[in-house]
Amino acid sequence: MAKVYFYYSTMNAGKSTSLLQSNHNYTERGLKTILFTPKVDAEMNEGQIHSRIGLKKTANIFNETFSFTDFFQSYSKNAIACILIDEAQFLTALQVKEICKVCDKKNIPVMCYGIRTDFRGELFPGSAHLLALADNLIELKTICEHENCTRKATMICRFDKDGNVIKKGNQIDIGGDQYRVYCRKHFRELTGII
């Protein structure tokens, strides 16, 4: 029976690289996959899922009104080997329910890759629903960027152009250069949020 998987982490842990490797493994064996990336990220990356190590692949684009139910309506059971979704934190609650339904009814595994929490330490809506509904939760790990720290990074800090920590603002602000990842201890020391 097919399952929904949620691969989550902070930034710089290799989520997109892992997704693209999984896609390669399927397609190398002649199996059909369908890839998705959110509009907010696709606009910066020409509609492609991209990794920091240079791998990339064109994907279908979803926004907050996109219907996974409608998209997969015409596909028969087992016609697709796997659905892969990058930046899954940008899924809506309804879209998470839709991909679960597609997985269950069409027997298609769905592999979602995304960030768990934002720069304030709060869950993204898509991540919250994936944590609640996915069959398998897999944490991808990276290390804290604080000097000489080797703890697992679990938090993300946002910085302004002068290097000052930002504690308030819109949850979504695309652009990796102003973000850094830290363990909870150093996140607390830098932000005072927790």
PDB file of C-alpha atoms in Angstrom:
ATOM      1  CA  MET A   1       0.000   0.000   0.000  1.00  0.00           C
ATOM      2  CA  ALA A   2       1.289   3.459  -0.928  1.00  0.00           C
ATOM      3  CA  LYS A   3       2.249   5.955   1.789  1.00  0.00           C
ATOM      4  CA  VAL A   4       2.754   9.680   2.274  1.00  0.00           C
ATOM      5  CA  TYR A   5       6.283  10.529   3.427  1.00  0.00           C
ATOM      6  CA  PHE A   6       7.386  13.832   4.936  1.00  0.00           C
ATOM      7  CA  TYR A   7      11.113  14.520   4.797  1.00  0.00           C
ATOM      8  CA  TYR A   8      11.682  17.603   6.929  1.00  0.00           C
ATOM      9  CA  SER A   9      14.601  19.647   8.188  1.00  0.00           C
ATOM     10  CA  THR A  10      15.991  23.140   8.389  1.00  0.00           C
ATOM     11  CA  MET A  11      17.540  24.767   5.353  1.00  0.00           C
ATOM     12  CA  ASN A  12      20.790  23.406   3.901  1.00  0.00           C
ATOM     13  CA  ALA A  13      20.123  19.782   4.856  1.00  0.00           C
ATOM     14  CA  GLY A  14      19.835  18.470   1.287  1.00  0.00           C
ATOM     15  CA  LYS A  15      16.051  18.136   0.935  1.00  0.00           C
ATOM     16  CA  SER A  16      15.938  19.088  -2.752  1.00  0.00           C
ATOM     17  CA  THR A  17      19.024  17.005  -3.481  1.00  0.00           C
ATOM     18  CA  SER A  18      17.362  14.005  -1.835  1.00  0.00           C
ATOM     19  CA  LEU A  19      14.148  14.590  -3.795  1.00  0.00           C
ATOM     20  CA  LEU A  20      16.038  14.800  -7.087  1.00  0.00           C
ATOM     21  CA  GLN A  21      18.006  11.651  -6.249  1.00  0.00           C
ATOM     22  CA  SER A  22      14.765   9.786  -5.484  1.00  0.00           C
ATOM     23  CA  ASN A  23      13.302  11.011  -8.774  1.00  0.00           C
ATOM     24  CA  HIS A  24      16.413   9.826 -10.625  1.00  0.00           C
ATOM     25  CA  ASN A  25      16.132   6.374  -9.035  1.00  0.00           C
ATOM     26  CA  TYR A  26      12.547   6.017 -10.311  1.00  0.00           C
ATOM     27  CA  THR A  27      13.110   7.407 -13.801  1.00  0.00           C
ATOM     28  CA  GLU A  28      16.313   5.419 -14.330  1.00  0.00           C
ATOM     29  CA  ARG A  29      14.162   2.292 -14.050  1.00  0.00           C
ATOM     30  CA  GLY A  30      11.636   3.615 -16.560  1.00  0.00           C
ATOM     31  CA  LEU A  31       9.036   4.531 -13.936  1.00  0.00           C
ATOM     32  CA  LYS A  32       6.860   7.644 -14.251  1.00  0.00           C
ATOM     33  CA  THR A  33       7.100  10.348 -11.603  1.00  0.00           C
ATOM     34  CA  ILE A  34       5.414  13.714 -11.251  1.00  0.00           C
ATOM     35  CA  LEU A  35       7.253  16.563  -9.523  1.00  0.00           C
ATOM     36  CA  PHE A  36       5.771  19.667  -7.909  1.00  0.00           C
ATOM     37  CA  THR A  37       7.226  22.917  -6.631  1.00  0.00           C
ATOM     38  CA  PRO A  38       5.369  25.932  -5.193  1.00  0.00           C
ATOM     39  CA  LYS A  39       4.815  29.036  -7.298  1.00  0.00           C
ATOM     40  CA  VAL A  40       6.592  31.202  -4.732  1.00  0.00           C
ATOM     41  CA  ASP A  41       9.807  29.193  -5.246  1.00  0.00           C
ATOM     42  CA  ALA A  42       9.285  28.456  -8.955  1.00  0.00           C
ATOM     43  CA  GLU A  43       9.255  32.156  -9.816  1.00  0.00           C
ATOM     44  CA  MET A  44      12.857  32.449  -8.603  1.00  0.00           C
ATOM     45  CA  ASN A  45      14.001  29.190 -10.200  1.00  0.00           C
ATOM     46  CA  GLU A  46      12.338  29.165 -13.628  1.00  0.00           C
ATOM     47  CA  GLY A  47       9.871  26.432 -12.652  1.00  0.00           C
ATOM     48  CA  GLN A  48      12.568  24.025 -11.578  1.00  0.00           C
ATOM     49  CA  ILE A  49      13.365  22.171  -8.399  1.00  0.00           C
ATOM     50  CA  HIS A  50      16.979  23.036  -7.737  1.00  0.00           C
ATOM     51  CA  SER A  51      19.565  21.957  -5.212  1.00  0.00           C
ATOM     52  CA  ARG A  52      22.484  23.917  -3.846  1.00  0.00           C
ATOM     53  CA  ILE A  53      24.872  21.422  -5.438  1.00  0.00           C
ATOM     54  CA  GLY A  54      23.589  22.246  -8.923  1.00  0.00           C
ATOM     55  CA  LEU A  55      21.039  19.511  -9.631  1.00  0.00           C
ATOM     56  CA  LYS A  56      17.728  20.667 -11.128  1.00  0.00           C
ATOM     57  CA  LYS A  57      14.589  19.353 -12.770  1.00  0.00           C
ATOM     58  CA  THR A  58      11.495  21.002 -14.230  1.00  0.00           C
ATOM     59  CA  ALA A  59       8.382  20.542 -12.098  1.00  0.00           C
ATOM     60  CA  ASN A  60       4.668  21.265 -12.099  1.00  0.00           C
ATOM     61  CA  ILE A  61       3.863  24.445 -10.204  1.00  0.00           C
ATOM     62  CA  PHE A  62       1.261  24.678  -7.448  1.00  0.00           C
ATOM     63  CA  ASN A  63      -0.149  27.700  -5.658  1.00  0.00           C
ATOM     64  CA  GLU A  64      -2.610  27.995  -2.772  1.00  0.00           C
ATOM     65  CA  THR A  65      -5.617  27.367  -5.074  1.00  0.00           C
ATOM     66  CA  PHE A  66      -4.133  24.394  -6.950  1.00  0.00           C
ATOM     67  CA  SER A  67      -6.155  21.172  -6.630  1.00  0.00           C
ATOM     68  CA  PHE A  68      -4.185  17.933  -6.443  1.00  0.00           C
ATOM     69  CA  THR A  69      -7.522  16.077  -6.570  1.00  0.00           C
ATOM     70  CA  ASP A  70      -8.396  17.651  -9.925  1.00  0.00           C
ATOM     71  CA  PHE A  71      -4.870  17.206 -11.307  1.00  0.00           C
ATOM     72  CA  PHE A  72      -4.831  13.453 -10.615  1.00  0.00           C
ATOM     73  CA  GLN A  73      -8.499  12.823 -11.503  1.00  0.00           C
ATOM     74  CA  SER A  74      -7.653  11.334 -14.909  1.00  0.00           C
ATOM     75  CA  TYR A  75      -4.769   9.129 -13.756  1.00  0.00           C
ATOM     76  CA  SER A  76      -5.529   5.460 -13.212  1.00  0.00           C
ATOM     77  CA  LYS A  77      -4.279   3.457 -10.241  1.00  0.00           C
ATOM     78  CA  ASN A  78      -0.568   2.683 -10.399  1.00  0.00           C
ATOM     79  CA  ALA A  79      -0.080   4.781 -13.581  1.00  0.00           C
ATOM     80  CA  ILE A  80       2.472   6.853 -11.682  1.00  0.00           C
ATOM     81  CA  ALA A  81       5.255   5.355  -9.595  1.00  0.00           C
ATOM     82  CA  CYS A  82       5.685   8.358  -7.297  1.00  0.00           C
ATOM     83  CA  ILE A  83       4.664  11.975  -6.647  1.00  0.00           C
ATOM     84  CA  LEU A  84       7.462  14.211  -5.330  1.00  0.00           C
ATOM     85  CA  ILE A  85       6.736  17.618  -3.769  1.00  0.00           C
ATOM     86  CA  ASP A  86       9.464  20.149  -2.977  1.00  0.00           C
ATOM     87  CA  GLU A  87       9.031  22.972  -0.445  1.00  0.00           C
ATOM     88  CA  ALA A  88       6.025  21.139   1.004  1.00  0.00           C
ATOM     89  CA  GLN A  89       5.734  23.655   3.841  1.00  0.00           C
ATOM     90  CA  PHE A  90       3.871  25.829   1.312  1.00  0.00           C
ATOM     91  CA  LEU A  91       1.043  23.305   0.880  1.00  0.00           C
ATOM     92  CA  THR A  92      -2.292  24.324   2.372  1.00  0.00           C
ATOM     93  CA  ALA A  93      -4.131  22.140   4.870  1.00  0.00           C
ATOM     94  CA  LEU A  94      -6.592  21.164   2.121  1.00  0.00           C
ATOM     95  CA  GLN A  95      -3.769  20.255  -0.274  1.00  0.00           C
ATOM     96  CA  VAL A  96      -2.196  17.958   2.323  1.00  0.00           C
ATOM     97  CA  LYS A  97      -5.549  16.208   2.697  1.00  0.00           C
ATOM     98  CA  GLU A  98      -5.821  15.976  -1.103  1.00  0.00           C
ATOM     99  CA  ILE A  99      -2.411  14.343  -1.526  1.00  0.00           C
ATOM    100  CA  CYS A 100      -3.292  11.863   1.208  1.00  0.00           C
ATOM    101  CA  LYS A 101      -6.504  11.036  -0.654  1.00  0.00           C
ATOM    102  CA  VAL A 102      -4.652  10.661  -3.979  1.00  0.00           C
ATOM    103  CA  CYS A 103      -2.138   8.363  -2.271  1.00  0.00           C
ATOM    104  CA  ASP A 104      -4.867   6.202  -0.733  1.00  0.00           C
ATOM    105  CA  LYS A 105      -7.260   6.046  -3.684  1.00  0.00           C
ATOM    106  CA  LYS A 106      -4.746   5.836  -6.548  1.00  0.00           C
ATOM    107  CA  ASN A 107      -2.115   3.829  -4.645  1.00  0.00           C
ATOM    108  CA  ILE A 108       0.621   6.357  -5.481  1.00  0.00           C
ATOM    109  CA  PRO A 109       3.387   7.067  -2.955  1.00  0.00           C
ATOM    110  CA  VAL A 110       3.826  10.771  -2.205  1.00  0.00           C
ATOM    111  CA  MET A 111       7.209  12.052  -1.038  1.00  0.00           C
ATOM    112  CA  CYS A 112       7.081  15.562   0.437  1.00  0.00           C
ATOM    113  CA  TYR A 113      10.189  17.562   1.322  1.00  0.00           C
ATOM    114  CA  GLY A 114      10.042  20.735   3.368  1.00  0.00           C
ATOM    115  CA  ILE A 115      10.987  22.914   6.283  1.00  0.00           C
ATOM    116  CA  ARG A 116       9.230  22.234   9.570  1.00  0.00           C
ATOM    117  CA  THR A 117       9.363  25.676  11.241  1.00  0.00           C
ATOM    118  CA  ASP A 118       9.871  29.294  10.218  1.00  0.00           C
ATOM    119  CA  PHE A 119      12.277  31.929  11.576  1.00  0.00           C
ATOM    120  CA  ARG A 120       9.996  32.465  14.598  1.00  0.00           C
ATOM    121  CA  GLY A 121      10.013  28.790  15.517  1.00  0.00           C
ATOM    122  CA  GLU A 122       6.403  28.355  14.345  1.00  0.00           C
ATOM    123  CA  LEU A 123       5.161  25.506  12.165  1.00  0.00           C
ATOM    124  CA  PHE A 124       4.300  26.219   8.551  1.00  0.00           C
ATOM    125  CA  PRO A 125       0.668  25.195   7.836  1.00  0.00           C
ATOM    126  CA  GLY A 126       1.699  22.563   5.271  1.00  0.00           C
ATOM    127  CA  SER A 127       4.289  21.125   7.633  1.00  0.00           C
ATOM    128  CA  ALA A 128       1.860  21.010  10.552  1.00  0.00           C
ATOM    129  CA  HIS A 129      -0.638  18.995   8.518  1.00  0.00           C
ATOM    130  CA  LEU A 130       2.038  16.703   7.093  1.00  0.00           C
ATOM    131  CA  LEU A 131       3.335  16.032  10.619  1.00  0.00           C
ATOM    132  CA  ALA A 132      -0.228  15.083  11.553  1.00  0.00           C
ATOM    133  CA  LEU A 133      -1.199  13.052   8.475  1.00  0.00           C
ATOM    134  CA  ALA A 134       1.901  11.583   6.813  1.00  0.00           C
ATOM    135  CA  ASP A 135       2.511   7.868   7.251  1.00  0.00           C
ATOM    136  CA  ASN A 136       6.260   8.277   7.640  1.00  0.00           C
ATOM    137  CA  LEU A 137       8.197  11.221   9.102  1.00  0.00           C
ATOM    138  CA  ILE A 138      11.882  11.358   8.208  1.00  0.00           C
ATOM    139  CA  GLU A 139      14.174  14.036   9.581  1.00  0.00           C
ATOM    140  CA  LEU A 140      17.086  15.104   7.388  1.00  0.00           C
ATOM    141  CA  LYS A 141      19.853  16.559   9.508  1.00  0.00           C
ATOM    142  CA  THR A 142      22.416  19.320   9.263  1.00  0.00           C
ATOM    143  CA  ILE A 143      24.544  21.058  11.898  1.00  0.00           C
ATOM    144  CA  CYS A 144      24.262  24.376  13.703  1.00  0.00           C
ATOM    145  CA  GLU A 145      26.010  27.307  12.010  1.00  0.00           C
ATOM    146  CA  HIS A 146      27.120  28.861  15.318  1.00  0.00           C
ATOM    147  CA  GLU A 147      30.894  28.916  15.654  1.00  0.00           C
ATOM    148  CA  ASN A 148      32.294  25.616  16.984  1.00  0.00           C
ATOM    149  CA  CYS A 149      28.840  24.097  17.538  1.00  0.00           C
ATOM    150  CA  THR A 150      28.263  20.573  16.263  1.00  0.00           C
ATOM    151  CA  ARG A 151      24.694  20.133  17.508  1.00  0.00           C
ATOM    152  CA  LYS A 152      21.886  19.287  15.122  1.00  0.00           C
ATOM    153  CA  ALA A 153      20.319  22.399  13.586  1.00  0.00           C
ATOM    154  CA  THR A 154      16.576  22.482  14.218  1.00  0.00           C
ATOM    155  CA  MET A 155      15.809  26.205  13.931  1.00  0.00           C
ATOM    156  CA  ILE A 156      16.093  28.924  11.289  1.00  0.00           C
ATOM    157  CA  CYS A 157      17.089  32.556  11.906  1.00  0.00           C
ATOM    158  CA  ARG A 158      16.348  35.377   9.482  1.00  0.00           C
ATOM    159  CA  PHE A 159      18.771  38.293   9.221  1.00  0.00           C
ATOM    160  CA  ASP A 160      18.526  41.717   7.595  1.00  0.00           C
ATOM    161  CA  LYS A 161      21.175  43.035   5.190  1.00  0.00           C
ATOM    162  CA  ASP A 162      23.197  44.411   8.132  1.00  0.00           C
ATOM    163  CA  GLY A 163      23.300  41.051   9.910  1.00  0.00           C
ATOM    164  CA  ASN A 164      20.679  41.875  12.554  1.00  0.00           C
ATOM    165  CA  VAL A 165      18.301  39.130  13.660  1.00  0.00           C
ATOM    166  CA  ILE A 166      14.711  39.607  12.462  1.00  0.00           C
ATOM    167  CA  LYS A 167      12.078  38.400  14.925  1.00  0.00           C
ATOM    168  CA  LYS A 168       8.879  39.645  13.266  1.00  0.00           C
ATOM    169  CA  GLY A 169       7.477  39.833   9.767  1.00  0.00           C
ATOM    170  CA  ASN A 170       5.850  37.766   7.063  1.00  0.00           C
ATOM    171  CA  GLN A 171       6.319  34.037   7.426  1.00  0.00           C
ATOM    172  CA  ILE A 172       7.406  33.740   3.802  1.00  0.00           C
ATOM    173  CA  ASP A 173      10.367  35.685   2.434  1.00  0.00           C
ATOM    174  CA  ILE A 174      12.118  33.676  -0.270  1.00  0.00           C
ATOM    175  CA  GLY A 175      15.866  33.967  -0.570  1.00  0.00           C
ATOM    176  CA  GLY A 176      18.380  31.698   1.146  1.00  0.00           C
ATOM    177  CA  ASP A 177      21.122  34.261   1.774  1.00  0.00           C
ATOM    178  CA  GLN A 178      19.380  35.957   4.696  1.00  0.00           C
ATOM    179  CA  TYR A 179      18.741  32.721   6.595  1.00  0.00           C
ATOM    180  CA  ARG A 180      21.000  30.622   8.788  1.00  0.00           C
ATOM    181  CA  VAL A 181      20.324  27.449  10.746  1.00  0.00           C
ATOM    182  CA  TYR A 182      21.008  26.866  14.418  1.00  0.00           C
ATOM    183  CA  CYS A 183      20.436  24.422  17.236  1.00  0.00           C
ATOM    184  CA  ARG A 184      17.689  25.404  19.697  1.00  0.00           C
ATOM    185  CA  LYS A 185      20.218  26.737  22.245  1.00  0.00           C
ATOM    186  CA  HIS A 186      21.849  29.163  19.822  1.00  0.00           C
ATOM    187  CA  PHE A 187      18.493  30.123  18.264  1.00  0.00           C
ATOM    188  CA  ARG A 188      17.286  31.070  21.763  1.00  0.00           C
ATOM    189  CA  GLU A 189      20.472  33.042  22.459  1.00  0.00           C
ATOM    190  CA  LEU A 190      20.234  34.910  19.131  1.00  0.00           C
ATOM    191  CA  THR A 191      16.495  35.613  19.114  1.00  0.00           C
ATOM    192  CA  GLY A 192      15.217  35.434  22.690  1.00  0.00           C
ATOM    193  CA  ILE A 193      12.037  33.950  21.190  1.00  0.00           C
ATOM    194  CA  ILE A 194      12.053  30.730  23.234  1.00  0.00           C
TER     195      ILE A 194
END
